[in-house]
Amino acid sequence: MRGWDWKSGKGLLGIDDAAEWDGAFERGEGNLGTAAIGLAFNCPLTEASPRILKAMRLPDRAQRGYAFTAAGTAARLNGELTPELYAALRAEGHRGLAENAIDDTLTFVPFRQLPPWFKWRKAASKVEDKLATWRLNVMYAAQDAGKTLRRRRS
């Protein structure tokens, strides 16, 4: 129990014992999503992954959100995820609770190691960014042209 307070969540980011997480899950403790982040920081991916997946299915939306944060943290630290975590992120989709975790995955996992949906998402994201840039450039050019015309009329 090394200073872990399941009621308040205090100390859970330091949890490094998957068996302790399992016990807390069985007891129905709170803050399991928070503890999943701790497991992502302190345990091998193969140990943390099944617990992160369980936390993603918790009834408490905030704790589910922390579980998705744990998946993003795992991607940052390991440069990969397990097939089950990729599947869970894909099932949740790029909007909502998984948005930041998917963005972290796209940033920190090498492109060639990504599953097909994530490769597609990365390409789509690049296209969306480019279109937004072009739209802003056209808007700024139109504003500049409008200012120039107004100065000439004055």
C-alpha angles and dihedrals in degrees: 000000000000097000097315113146108194093186098055098022091235113155095005094118085068096053111131101167116091091189090058089052090050091051092050090049091052091048090051094241121174127241094045091141090055090050090050088062088053090052090050089054098043111027135060114269092248090058097042098044100072091048093048088052092051090049090052087064097049116128093233108087093206092054090047087053090054089050090057088048087054090055090052090048090051090052091050095049100039104030088228144052134215118264089250093056091048088052093049092050092048091049091053092048134218095289126064125018095354099049097099093039091053091047090051090049092050090049102044105031113077111250095239091056095052120104115246097264091053091048089052091047091051092051092046090049091053091050091048090050092049092049091049090051092051091047091053092047091052091046093050091047090051091049091049091049090050091051091049092051092048091051091051092051093051 
